[in-house]
Amino acid sequence: MTQLFTEPYMVEFLLHNTLGAWWGGGRFFRGRDREGAESEVELRRKVAL
């Protein structure tokens, strides 16, 4: 029988890069942070976690 285990650091990485990104993106678009941004760099700065 073969058993596969996922290392805790892999689970944390996947959670941060899927659910965290989804939450951060939704939070950004619900707010008014994107209004008044004049460049892509400014928008990237606002969504950085």
Short mmCIF file of N, CA and C in Angstrom, two decimals:
data_model
loop_
_atom_site.label_atom_id
_atom_site.label_comp_id
_atom_site.label_asym_id
_atom_site.label_seq_id
_atom_site.Cartn_x
_atom_site.Cartn_y
_atom_site.Cartn_z
N MET A 1 0.85 -1.16 0.00
CA MET A 1 0.00 0.00 0.00
C MET A 1 0.91 1.25 0.00
N THR A 2 0.50 2.22 -0.75
CA THR A 2 1.25 3.47 -0.83
C THR A 2 0.45 4.58 -0.16
N GLN A 3 1.11 5.33 0.69
CA GLN A 3 0.47 6.47 1.32
C GLN A 3 1.24 7.73 0.94
N LEU A 4 0.50 8.76 0.63
CA LEU A 4 1.12 10.04 0.29
C LEU A 4 0.77 11.07 1.36
N PHE A 5 1.74 11.81 1.78
CA PHE A 5 1.53 12.85 2.77
C PHE A 5 2.00 14.18 2.21
N THR A 6 1.27 15.21 2.54
CA THR A 6 1.65 16.55 2.11
C THR A 6 2.33 17.25 3.28
N GLU A 7 3.50 17.77 3.02
CA GLU A 7 4.25 18.46 4.06
C GLU A 7 3.52 19.74 4.48
N PRO A 8 3.58 20.11 5.76
CA PRO A 8 2.89 21.31 6.24
C PRO A 8 3.28 22.59 5.48
N TYR A 9 4.55 22.73 5.11
CA TYR A 9 4.96 23.94 4.40
C TYR A 9 4.30 24.01 3.02
N MET A 10 4.03 22.86 2.41
CA MET A 10 3.36 22.86 1.10
C MET A 10 1.89 23.29 1.25
N VAL A 11 1.24 22.82 2.30
CA VAL A 11 -0.15 23.20 2.55
C VAL A 11 -0.22 24.70 2.79
N GLU A 12 0.68 25.22 3.60
CA GLU A 12 0.70 26.66 3.89
C GLU A 12 0.92 27.48 2.62
N PHE A 13 1.85 27.05 1.79
CA PHE A 13 2.13 27.74 0.53
C PHE A 13 0.89 27.76 -0.36
N LEU A 14 0.23 26.62 -0.50
CA LEU A 14 -0.96 26.55 -1.35
C LEU A 14 -2.09 27.41 -0.81
N LEU A 15 -2.28 27.41 0.50
CA LEU A 15 -3.33 28.25 1.10
C LEU A 15 -3.04 29.73 0.89
N HIS A 16 -1.82 30.14 1.11
CA HIS A 16 -1.46 31.55 0.95
C HIS A 16 -1.61 32.01 -0.49
N ASN A 17 -1.31 31.14 -1.44
CA ASN A 17 -1.31 31.54 -2.84
C ASN A 17 -2.62 31.27 -3.56
N THR A 18 -3.59 30.70 -2.87
CA THR A 18 -4.91 30.51 -3.49
C THR A 18 -5.95 31.29 -2.70
N LEU A 19 -6.23 30.84 -1.49
CA LEU A 19 -7.24 31.52 -0.68
C LEU A 19 -6.81 32.93 -0.30
N GLY A 20 -5.55 33.11 0.03
CA GLY A 20 -5.07 34.44 0.39
C GLY A 20 -5.17 35.42 -0.76
N ALA A 21 -4.80 34.98 -1.94
CA ALA A 21 -4.90 35.84 -3.13
C ALA A 21 -6.35 36.13 -3.47
N TRP A 22 -7.20 35.12 -3.35
CA TRP A 22 -8.63 35.31 -3.63
C TRP A 22 -9.24 36.31 -2.65
N TRP A 23 -8.92 36.16 -1.36
CA TRP A 23 -9.44 37.07 -0.34
C TRP A 23 -8.93 38.49 -0.57
N GLY A 24 -7.63 38.61 -0.83
CA GLY A 24 -7.04 39.93 -1.04
C GLY A 24 -7.62 40.63 -2.26
N GLY A 25 -7.82 39.89 -3.34
CA GLY A 25 -8.40 40.47 -4.55
C GLY A 25 -9.83 40.91 -4.33
N GLY A 26 -10.61 40.10 -3.65
CA GLY A 26 -12.00 40.46 -3.37
C GLY A 26 -12.10 41.67 -2.46
N ARG A 27 -11.23 41.72 -1.48
CA ARG A 27 -11.21 42.86 -0.55
C ARG A 27 -10.87 44.14 -1.30
N PHE A 28 -9.93 44.05 -2.22
CA PHE A 28 -9.51 45.21 -2.98
C PHE A 28 -10.65 45.73 -3.87
N PHE A 29 -11.34 44.83 -4.55
CA PHE A 29 -12.37 45.26 -5.49
C PHE A 29 -13.66 45.69 -4.82
N ARG A 30 -13.87 45.30 -3.56
CA ARG A 30 -15.05 45.77 -2.84
C ARG A 30 -14.83 47.18 -2.31
N GLY A 31 -13.60 47.52 -2.08
CA GLY A 31 -13.30 48.84 -1.52
C GLY A 31 -13.14 49.89 -2.61
N ARG A 32 -12.73 51.04 -2.20
CA ARG A 32 -12.53 52.14 -3.15
C ARG A 32 -11.05 52.40 -3.39
N ASP A 33 -10.21 51.45 -3.02
CA ASP A 33 -8.76 51.62 -3.16
C ASP A 33 -8.33 51.79 -4.61
N ARG A 34 -9.07 51.20 -5.53
CA ARG A 34 -8.62 51.25 -6.93
C ARG A 34 -8.98 52.57 -7.60
N GLU A 35 -9.88 53.32 -7.01
CA GLU A 35 -10.26 54.60 -7.59
C GLU A 35 -9.12 55.60 -7.39
N GLY A 36 -8.84 56.34 -8.39
CA GLY A 36 -7.83 57.37 -8.28
C GLY A 36 -6.41 56.89 -8.53
N ALA A 37 -6.25 55.62 -8.81
CA ALA A 37 -4.90 55.11 -9.10
C ALA A 37 -4.49 55.57 -10.49
N GLU A 38 -3.27 56.03 -10.60
CA GLU A 38 -2.82 56.58 -11.86
C GLU A 38 -1.90 55.66 -12.64
N SER A 39 -1.46 54.57 -12.01
CA SER A 39 -0.55 53.67 -12.71
C SER A 39 -0.69 52.25 -12.17
N GLU A 40 -0.17 51.32 -12.93
CA GLU A 40 -0.17 49.92 -12.50
C GLU A 40 0.67 49.74 -11.24
N VAL A 41 1.77 50.46 -11.16
CA VAL A 41 2.65 50.36 -10.00
C VAL A 41 1.91 50.77 -8.74
N GLU A 42 1.12 51.82 -8.83
CA GLU A 42 0.35 52.28 -7.67
C GLU A 42 -0.69 51.24 -7.26
N LEU A 43 -1.35 50.62 -8.23
CA LEU A 43 -2.31 49.57 -7.92
C LEU A 43 -1.63 48.37 -7.28
N ARG A 44 -0.47 47.98 -7.79
CA ARG A 44 0.26 46.85 -7.21
C ARG A 44 0.65 47.14 -5.77
N ARG A 45 1.02 48.37 -5.49
CA ARG A 45 1.39 48.76 -4.13
C ARG A 45 0.19 48.65 -3.19
N LYS A 46 -1.00 48.98 -3.69
CA LYS A 46 -2.20 48.92 -2.86
C LYS A 46 -2.64 47.50 -2.55
N VAL A 47 -2.42 46.57 -3.47
CA VAL A 47 -2.88 45.20 -3.24
C VAL A 47 -1.81 44.31 -2.61
N ALA A 48 -0.61 44.81 -2.42
CA ALA A 48 0.44 44.01 -1.79
C ALA A 48 0.02 43.64 -0.37
N LEU A 49 0.21 42.39 -0.03
CA LEU A 49 -0.19 41.93 1.30
C LEU A 49 0.91 42.11 2.31
#
